Amino acid sequence: EVAIKENLGKIITAKLHKRKPWWLPGLVPDLGWFCRTVTVTAPDGAVYNFLCFRWVKRGQTIEIREGKATKPLDDKLQYLKTLRHNELMQKQFLYYYRFKEYSKGMPHATSKICINPTARFTQISHNGVVFLYPITVIKITNFTSTFLHTCKPSTVGFFLFGFFFVKMINFSSEYIINNWNKDTFFGSQILNGINPIMIELCQEIPENMAVDKEMKLEGGRTLQEEVENKKIYKVDYKALDKVKPNEKGKHFIAAPICLLHQQLDDSLVPIAIQLFQSKSELNPVFTKQGSDSTWTLVKIWVRNSDFYVQEVSTHLQRTHLLAEVFWVAAYRQLADIHPVYKLLIPHGRYTLQINVAARKTLINENGIFDDFTGLGLKGHEELASRAFKETTYESLCLPADMQKRGVGDLKNYYYRDDAMKLWLAIQDFVKAFVNIFYESEDDVVNDSEVQAWVHEVFTEGFLENEESGVPSTLKTKDDLVEYLTMVIFTCSAQHAAVNNGQRLLGQYSENHFAETEMTRAIEGFKKRLKQIEVEIKARNKNLPFPYKYLLPSEIENSVAI
C-alpha cells in the first residue's frame, strides 16, 4: 500500500522497479518478487487498486494499469492506447509464445522448448514439471507384457492377472477386481469411464459389420427391432483402422465396432463386437454365445482400443492441446487489462508447463508412449491426425454434441448428467460476465482483440479447417457466450472427466477483477457449483460404483495435470 501526500490527479498507471541492493553479492541468484496488488490512497481519499499478479526480476521495471478491465475501444487516452499496443507487440515478439507445427495435422503448439522461469504467471515458482515414472512401474509394465504374451486365455489366467493387481487396493480397485469382466461393468465404463464421449445411438446396423439383424436379445426382440426402438448404441474405433502398430516388439492394433443394448433394467451391455472395420471370413462378429474366455478377450481388445483413442484424441488433443492453443492465442492477442484475458487466466494455469514437459518425456521419440504402448510414436501421430480431422465445434459444445450423438435418453449416463449441469453453470456465469462488459452486439464485433484471439485459435489450432465449424469471428453476444463457455468447459470440466483433475473449479485464488459486479458473479458461480456437488453426492450414495469425476471439488480450473 502506498499513501501519497499531494494530489496527483487521476492515476491511470503505476511503475514498479525491483533494484538490486548495493550490499547483495553479484552471485546471489534473483529469486524474483511476486507482486499481487498495489493500492494507492490519494489525499482526497480516492483509492486506486493496481492488479499485478506477476513476477518482477531484479533490475526490471514494469508498468501496470489501474485494475478495472477495459476493451480496446474503452481506452480514450492516446497514452493508454500506445501502452496497450506496445504490450501486445512485446507479447507477440517473444519466441516462447509463437506457434509452430510439431506434428502434421495436429493443432500447432507453443515454440517453448523449456520451462522459462521468467514467464511465470502465479506466485508458485515453477522451474519445471516432472513426470514420475518409477522403475517399479516399468517393471510392472514389462511383467504384464510378458505375462499376457505367455498366458493362455483361460479362467485360471484371468484369475492370476486379477490376483497380480490385488496390492493396489482401495474401494474402486476392489470393485473393479470383482466386476471387471462383467458385461454390465463394461457398459458402465463406456458410459462413465475416462472416455465417455464415444458412445452414440445406433440409427441403423453398420453396413461394414456382419452382424445378424435377427439375433434375439433380452425380451425376445430382434436386433433390428431394438434398433428401431432406439435401444441399441455403438462405439466405433474406425480412427484406428490400419494404423501401424509399434515396431518395438510384437504388437497389434484393433479397430473394433461394438454394439450395446440398453436392457429392461436400464443396464447397458455389449451384444456384438467386430474387431476390424471390413467384413470378411477372417473378421467375425463375436457375441456372448461363444466361450466366456473368448468373449472376455474380445472385450479386452475393445478396451485396449478405447485406451488409445482416449489418450491420444479425447485427452491429449481435445483438452491438453486445445487448451494450449486457447491460452497461447489469448496471451498473444489480449492485453492484460482485457476482461476476457482476466477471465481466462485461471484456466491457463500451468497448461504450458505440463504440455512442454509431455512433449519432452511422454510423446517424444523413445519416450514413455513410444516405448510402452502398442501404438508407439508413429501410430500415435497417425491416429492423432485422423482423429483431429473429425473434431468439430459442435463436438466441443456439450449440448450440441449430446444431441448429435443421440444420447439424450440413455439411462445411467452420469457423465452427461453431471457435465450438463456444469456446462449450464459455466454458461450462466459467462452470460453474467458478457453482460457486464458488452452492452451490444457491436461491442463484440468491434472488439479487435477478441476477434484476433478467435481468429488465431481458428488458424493455429484448427488449421483453418472450415469444415470443423469452428468460428473465425464472433458476431453476437450469444456467440461470445457459447465460445467462452466451450473454452472454459474444455479446460476444466471436460479435462476432469477424462483425467480427473485436482484443483477446485471456480476457486479464483487470484482475483484479477476489480469490478464489484464480477465479484458477485463469481460468488454466484461458486454457490451454483456447491449445489451441484450436493446433488452429485446424493445420487452417488445409491450407486454401487459412484461417478466422481465431475464433482466440482475434483475439477481443476485448468489443464494442469
XYZ file of N, CA and C in Angstrom, residues 335-450:
348
model
N -4.709 -7.980 -24.325
C -3.940 -7.210 -23.340
C -4.279 -7.709 -21.936
N -3.350 -7.530 -21.015
C -3.565 -7.984 -19.646
C -4.812 -7.373 -19.020
N -5.158 -6.158 -19.450
C -6.282 -5.430 -18.873
C -7.610 -5.829 -19.505
N -7.568 -6.648 -20.555
C -8.800 -7.037 -21.256
C -9.637 -7.963 -20.371
N -10.956 -7.744 -20.303
C -11.783 -8.585 -19.430
C -11.745 -10.063 -19.784
N -11.680 -10.411 -21.069
C -11.627 -11.823 -21.452
C -10.309 -12.457 -20.998
N -9.233 -11.710 -21.099
C -7.947 -12.230 -20.618
C -8.011 -12.486 -19.118
N -8.577 -11.566 -18.376
C -8.709 -11.747 -16.929
C -9.555 -12.982 -16.616
N -10.610 -13.176 -17.413
C -11.489 -14.328 -17.205
C -10.757 -15.639 -17.444
N -9.859 -15.665 -18.432
C -9.219 -16.918 -18.847
C -7.969 -17.267 -18.052
N -7.408 -16.318 -17.311
C -6.145 -16.580 -16.607
C -6.182 -17.855 -15.755
N -7.214 -18.076 -14.922
C -7.204 -19.302 -14.111
C -7.253 -20.572 -14.941
N -7.768 -20.464 -16.155
C -7.952 -21.651 -16.984
C -6.744 -21.940 -17.884
N -5.685 -21.145 -17.728
C -4.434 -21.421 -18.431
C -3.320 -21.790 -17.474
N -3.638 -21.932 -16.204
C -2.651 -22.186 -15.169
C -1.885 -23.479 -15.440
N -0.593 -23.371 -15.617
C 0.347 -24.498 -15.794
C 0.126 -25.310 -17.066
N -0.780 -24.877 -17.949
C -1.028 -25.657 -19.164
C 0.227 -25.763 -20.018
N 0.960 -24.665 -20.187
C 2.176 -24.713 -20.994
C 3.218 -25.603 -20.350
N 3.364 -25.481 -19.044
C 4.372 -26.294 -18.354
C 4.100 -27.787 -18.542
N 2.854 -28.199 -18.355
C 2.534 -29.620 -18.433
C 2.678 -30.127 -19.865
N 2.300 -29.310 -20.856
C 2.381 -29.753 -22.242
C 3.814 -29.793 -22.749
N 4.616 -28.805 -22.371
C 6.023 -28.809 -22.779
C 6.722 -30.023 -22.196
N 6.457 -30.304 -20.923
C 7.071 -31.471 -20.282
C 6.601 -32.765 -20.947
N 5.333 -32.817 -21.349
C 4.808 -34.017 -22.016
C 5.510 -34.247 -23.347
N 5.769 -33.174 -24.087
C 6.453 -33.327 -25.373
C 7.899 -33.762 -25.200
N 8.450 -33.546 -24.033
C 9.840 -33.926 -23.795
C 9.987 -35.341 -23.251
N 8.940 -35.863 -22.578
C 9.105 -37.147 -21.899
C 8.027 -38.179 -22.214
N 6.838 -37.743 -22.590
C 5.739 -38.681 -22.794
C 5.504 -39.022 -24.259
N 5.418 -38.007 -25.110
C 5.034 -38.241 -26.509
C 6.172 -37.872 -27.452
N 7.395 -38.104 -27.005
C 8.566 -37.857 -27.837
C 9.148 -39.191 -28.307
N 10.098 -39.122 -29.213
C 10.766 -40.334 -29.674
C 11.497 -40.986 -28.513
N 11.298 -42.292 -28.338
C 11.863 -43.064 -27.230
C 11.336 -42.600 -25.871
N 10.204 -41.909 -25.894
C 9.554 -41.511 -24.655
C 8.676 -42.638 -24.134
N 7.925 -42.322 -23.088
C 7.117 -43.343 -22.425
C 6.066 -43.926 -23.361
N 5.370 -43.086 -24.121
C 4.326 -43.581 -25.019
C 4.928 -44.412 -26.150
N 6.091 -44.012 -26.600
C 6.760 -44.718 -27.693
C 7.273 -46.078 -27.239
N 7.752 -46.157 -26.020
C 8.382 -47.384 -25.531
C 7.414 -48.367 -24.891
N 6.289 -47.861 -24.344
C 5.474 -48.728 -23.512
C 4.029 -48.885 -23.970
N 3.722 -48.540 -25.212
C 2.376 -48.800 -25.731
C 2.477 -49.486 -27.079
N 1.420 -50.189 -27.435
C 1.386 -50.866 -28.722
C 1.248 -49.929 -29.892
N 0.882 -48.688 -29.632
C 0.709 -47.718 -30.706
C 2.030 -47.104 -31.132
N 2.889 -46.812 -30.158
C 4.168 -46.192 -30.483
C 3.997 -44.758 -30.967
N 5.110 -44.087 -31.222
C 5.050 -42.674 -31.598
C 4.455 -42.476 -32.990
N 4.856 -43.299 -33.972
C 4.326 -43.144 -35.330
C 2.828 -43.417 -35.372
N 2.398 -44.459 -34.681
C 0.975 -44.768 -34.625
C 0.207 -43.671 -33.904
N 0.832 -43.118 -32.880
C 0.223 -42.005 -32.147
C -0.018 -40.820 -33.077
N 0.972 -40.478 -33.886
C 0.842 -39.334 -34.787
C -0.209 -39.584 -35.863
N -0.256 -40.818 -36.363
C -1.242 -41.139 -37.399
C -2.658 -41.087 -36.840
N -2.855 -41.669 -35.656
C -4.173 -41.635 -35.024
C -4.576 -40.207 -34.691
N -3.626 -39.426 -34.187
C -3.920 -38.048 -33.794
C -4.391 -37.229 -34.990
N -3.711 -37.390 -36.113
C -4.071 -36.636 -37.308
C -5.467 -37.017 -37.800
N -5.764 -38.311 -37.808
C -7.081 -38.769 -38.255
C -8.185 -38.261 -37.327
N -7.956 -38.429 -36.039
C -8.989 -38.073 -35.061
C -9.260 -36.577 -35.065
N -8.215 -35.779 -35.265
C -8.414 -34.338 -35.188
C -9.233 -33.821 -36.370
N -9.155 -34.515 -37.504
C -9.974 -34.124 -38.661
C -11.464 -34.236 -38.347
N -11.797 -35.109 -37.387
C -13.198 -35.321 -37.023
C -13.649 -34.411 -35.887
N -12.721 -33.628 -35.327
C -13.075 -32.731 -34.223
C -13.765 -31.490 -34.773
N -14.963 -31.237 -34.304
C -15.754 -30.102 -34.786
C -16.132 -29.193 -33.624
N -16.543 -28.003 -33.961
C -17.031 -27.067 -32.935
C -18.252 -27.655 -32.246
N -19.099 -28.310 -33.009
C -20.294 -28.941 -32.462
C -19.927 -29.988 -31.421
N -18.878 -30.763 -31.687
C -18.474 -31.813 -30.738
C -17.851 -31.249 -29.471
N -17.390 -29.993 -29.524
C -16.800 -29.361 -28.347
C -17.840 -28.636 -27.501
N -19.007 -28.373 -28.079
C -20.096 -27.720 -27.348
C -21.036 -28.806 -26.845
N -21.039 -29.034 -25.569
C -21.676 -30.218 -24.978
C -23.131 -30.425 -25.388
N -24.016 -29.438 -25.286
C -25.419 -29.692 -25.661
C -25.563 -30.161 -27.108
N -24.830 -29.520 -28.020
C -24.903 -29.901 -29.436
C -24.328 -31.297 -29.645
N -23.260 -31.611 -28.935
C -22.640 -32.928 -29.066
C -23.576 -34.027 -28.583
N -24.242 -33.798 -27.451
C -25.183 -34.789 -26.926
C -26.320 -35.025 -27.909
N -26.811 -33.950 -28.494
C -27.916 -34.077 -29.446
C -27.482 -34.838 -30.691
N -26.293 -34.535 -31.203
C -25.835 -35.206 -32.418
C -25.622 -36.696 -32.179
N -25.102 -37.050 -30.992
C -24.859 -38.465 -30.705
C -26.126 -39.205 -30.295
N -27.217 -38.480 -30.096
C -28.498 -39.124 -29.801
C -28.544 -39.831 -28.461
N -27.900 -39.255 -27.453
C -27.792 -39.939 -26.159
C -28.623 -39.257 -25.077
N -29.590 -38.452 -25.477
C -30.398 -37.744 -24.501
C -31.226 -38.651 -23.615
N -31.645 -39.817 -24.130
C -32.485 -40.736 -23.357
C -31.711 -41.919 -22.788
N -30.428 -41.925 -22.961
C -29.610 -43.046 -22.478
C -29.594 -43.069 -20.951
N -29.940 -44.190 -20.362
C -30.038 -44.307 -18.905
C -28.649 -44.463 -18.264
N -28.557 -44.002 -17.037
C -27.340 -44.171 -16.219
C -26.096 -43.528 -16.845
N -26.324 -42.501 -17.632
C -25.212 -41.791 -18.289
C -24.849 -40.596 -17.399
N -24.117 -40.878 -16.332
C -23.845 -39.871 -15.309
C -22.894 -38.787 -15.812
N -22.015 -39.146 -16.721
C -21.156 -38.122 -17.339
C -22.019 -37.045 -17.981
N -23.012 -37.470 -18.766
C -23.889 -36.498 -19.436
C -24.626 -35.637 -18.409
N -25.194 -36.281 -17.389
C -25.990 -35.552 -16.400
C -25.152 -34.512 -15.666
N -23.976 -34.925 -15.190
C -23.127 -34.017 -14.419
C -22.509 -32.951 -15.311
N -22.074 -33.368 -16.501
C -21.439 -32.419 -17.421
C -22.420 -31.331 -17.849
N -23.688 -31.701 -18.084
C -24.678 -30.706 -18.492
C -24.931 -29.696 -17.377
N -24.967 -30.154 -16.138
C -25.139 -29.222 -15.018
C -23.982 -28.226 -14.965
N -22.781 -28.731 -15.175
C -21.608 -27.863 -15.133
C -21.574 -26.920 -16.333
N -21.928 -27.426 -17.504
C -21.962 -26.578 -18.696
C -22.918 -25.403 -18.475
N -24.115 -25.698 -17.966
C -25.106 -24.645 -17.761
C -24.660 -23.664 -16.684
N -23.983 -24.167 -15.639
C -23.475 -23.271 -14.598
C -22.406 -22.340 -15.166
N -21.494 -22.909 -15.959
C -20.457 -22.083 -16.590
C -21.087 -21.090 -17.561
N -22.061 -21.556 -18.322
C -22.733 -20.698 -19.303
C -23.399 -19.502 -18.627
N -24.088 -19.735 -17.516
C -24.755 -18.639 -16.810
C -23.729 -17.649 -16.252
N -22.614 -18.174 -15.746
C -21.550 -17.312 -15.245
C -20.978 -16.454 -16.376
N -20.751 -17.078 -17.531
C -20.204 -16.359 -18.681
C -21.207 -15.318 -19.193
N -22.498 -15.656 -19.177
C -23.520 -14.672 -19.588
C -23.450 -13.433 -18.714
N -23.316 -13.645 -17.399
C -23.206 -12.511 -16.481
C -21.977 -11.681 -16.815
N -20.880 -12.355 -17.104
C -19.638 -11.671 -17.470
C -19.823 -10.844 -18.743
N -20.379 -11.449 -19.777
C -20.556 -10.760 -21.061
C -21.483 -9.554 -20.911
N -22.534 -9.712 -20.139
C -23.464 -8.602 -19.950
C -22.843 -7.437 -19.186
N -21.842 -7.733 -18.358
C -21.155 -6.667 -17.619
C -20.275 -5.842 -18.557
N -19.593 -6.506 -19.479
C -18.576 -5.823 -20.280
C -18.993 -5.525 -21.722
N -20.096 -6.122 -22.189
C -20.530 -5.900 -23.570
C -22.011 -5.493 -23.563
N -22.284 -4.269 -23.970
C -23.658 -3.772 -23.962
C -24.429 -4.185 -25.216
N -23.742 -4.337 -26.325
C -24.441 -4.601 -27.589
C -23.639 -5.576 -28.437
N -24.259 -6.006 -29.549
C -23.583 -6.898 -30.489
C -22.383 -6.183 -31.121
N -22.535 -4.877 -31.336
C -21.428 -4.119 -31.937
C -20.193 -4.130 -31.041
N -20.410 -4.181 -29.731
C -19.260 -4.233 -28.821
C -18.429 -5.496 -29.066
N -19.099 -6.582 -29.409
C -18.387 -7.837 -29.711
C -17.695 -7.724 -31.059
N -18.424 -7.285 -32.060
C -17.873 -7.180 -33.420
C -16.666 -6.247 -33.455
N -16.723 -5.164 -32.700
C -15.666 -4.143 -32.749
C -14.554 -4.367 -31.731
N -14.612 -5.477 -30.991
C -13.532 -5.791 -30.051
C -12.402 -6.456 -30.836
N -11.449 -5.658 -31.268
C -10.392 -6.141 -32.154
C -9.543 -7.234 -31.505
N -9.359 -7.163 -30.199
C -8.505 -8.153 -29.540
C -9.204 -9.511 -29.446
N -10.473 -9.515 -29.095
C -11.216 -10.778 -29.047
C -11.294 -11.400 -30.434
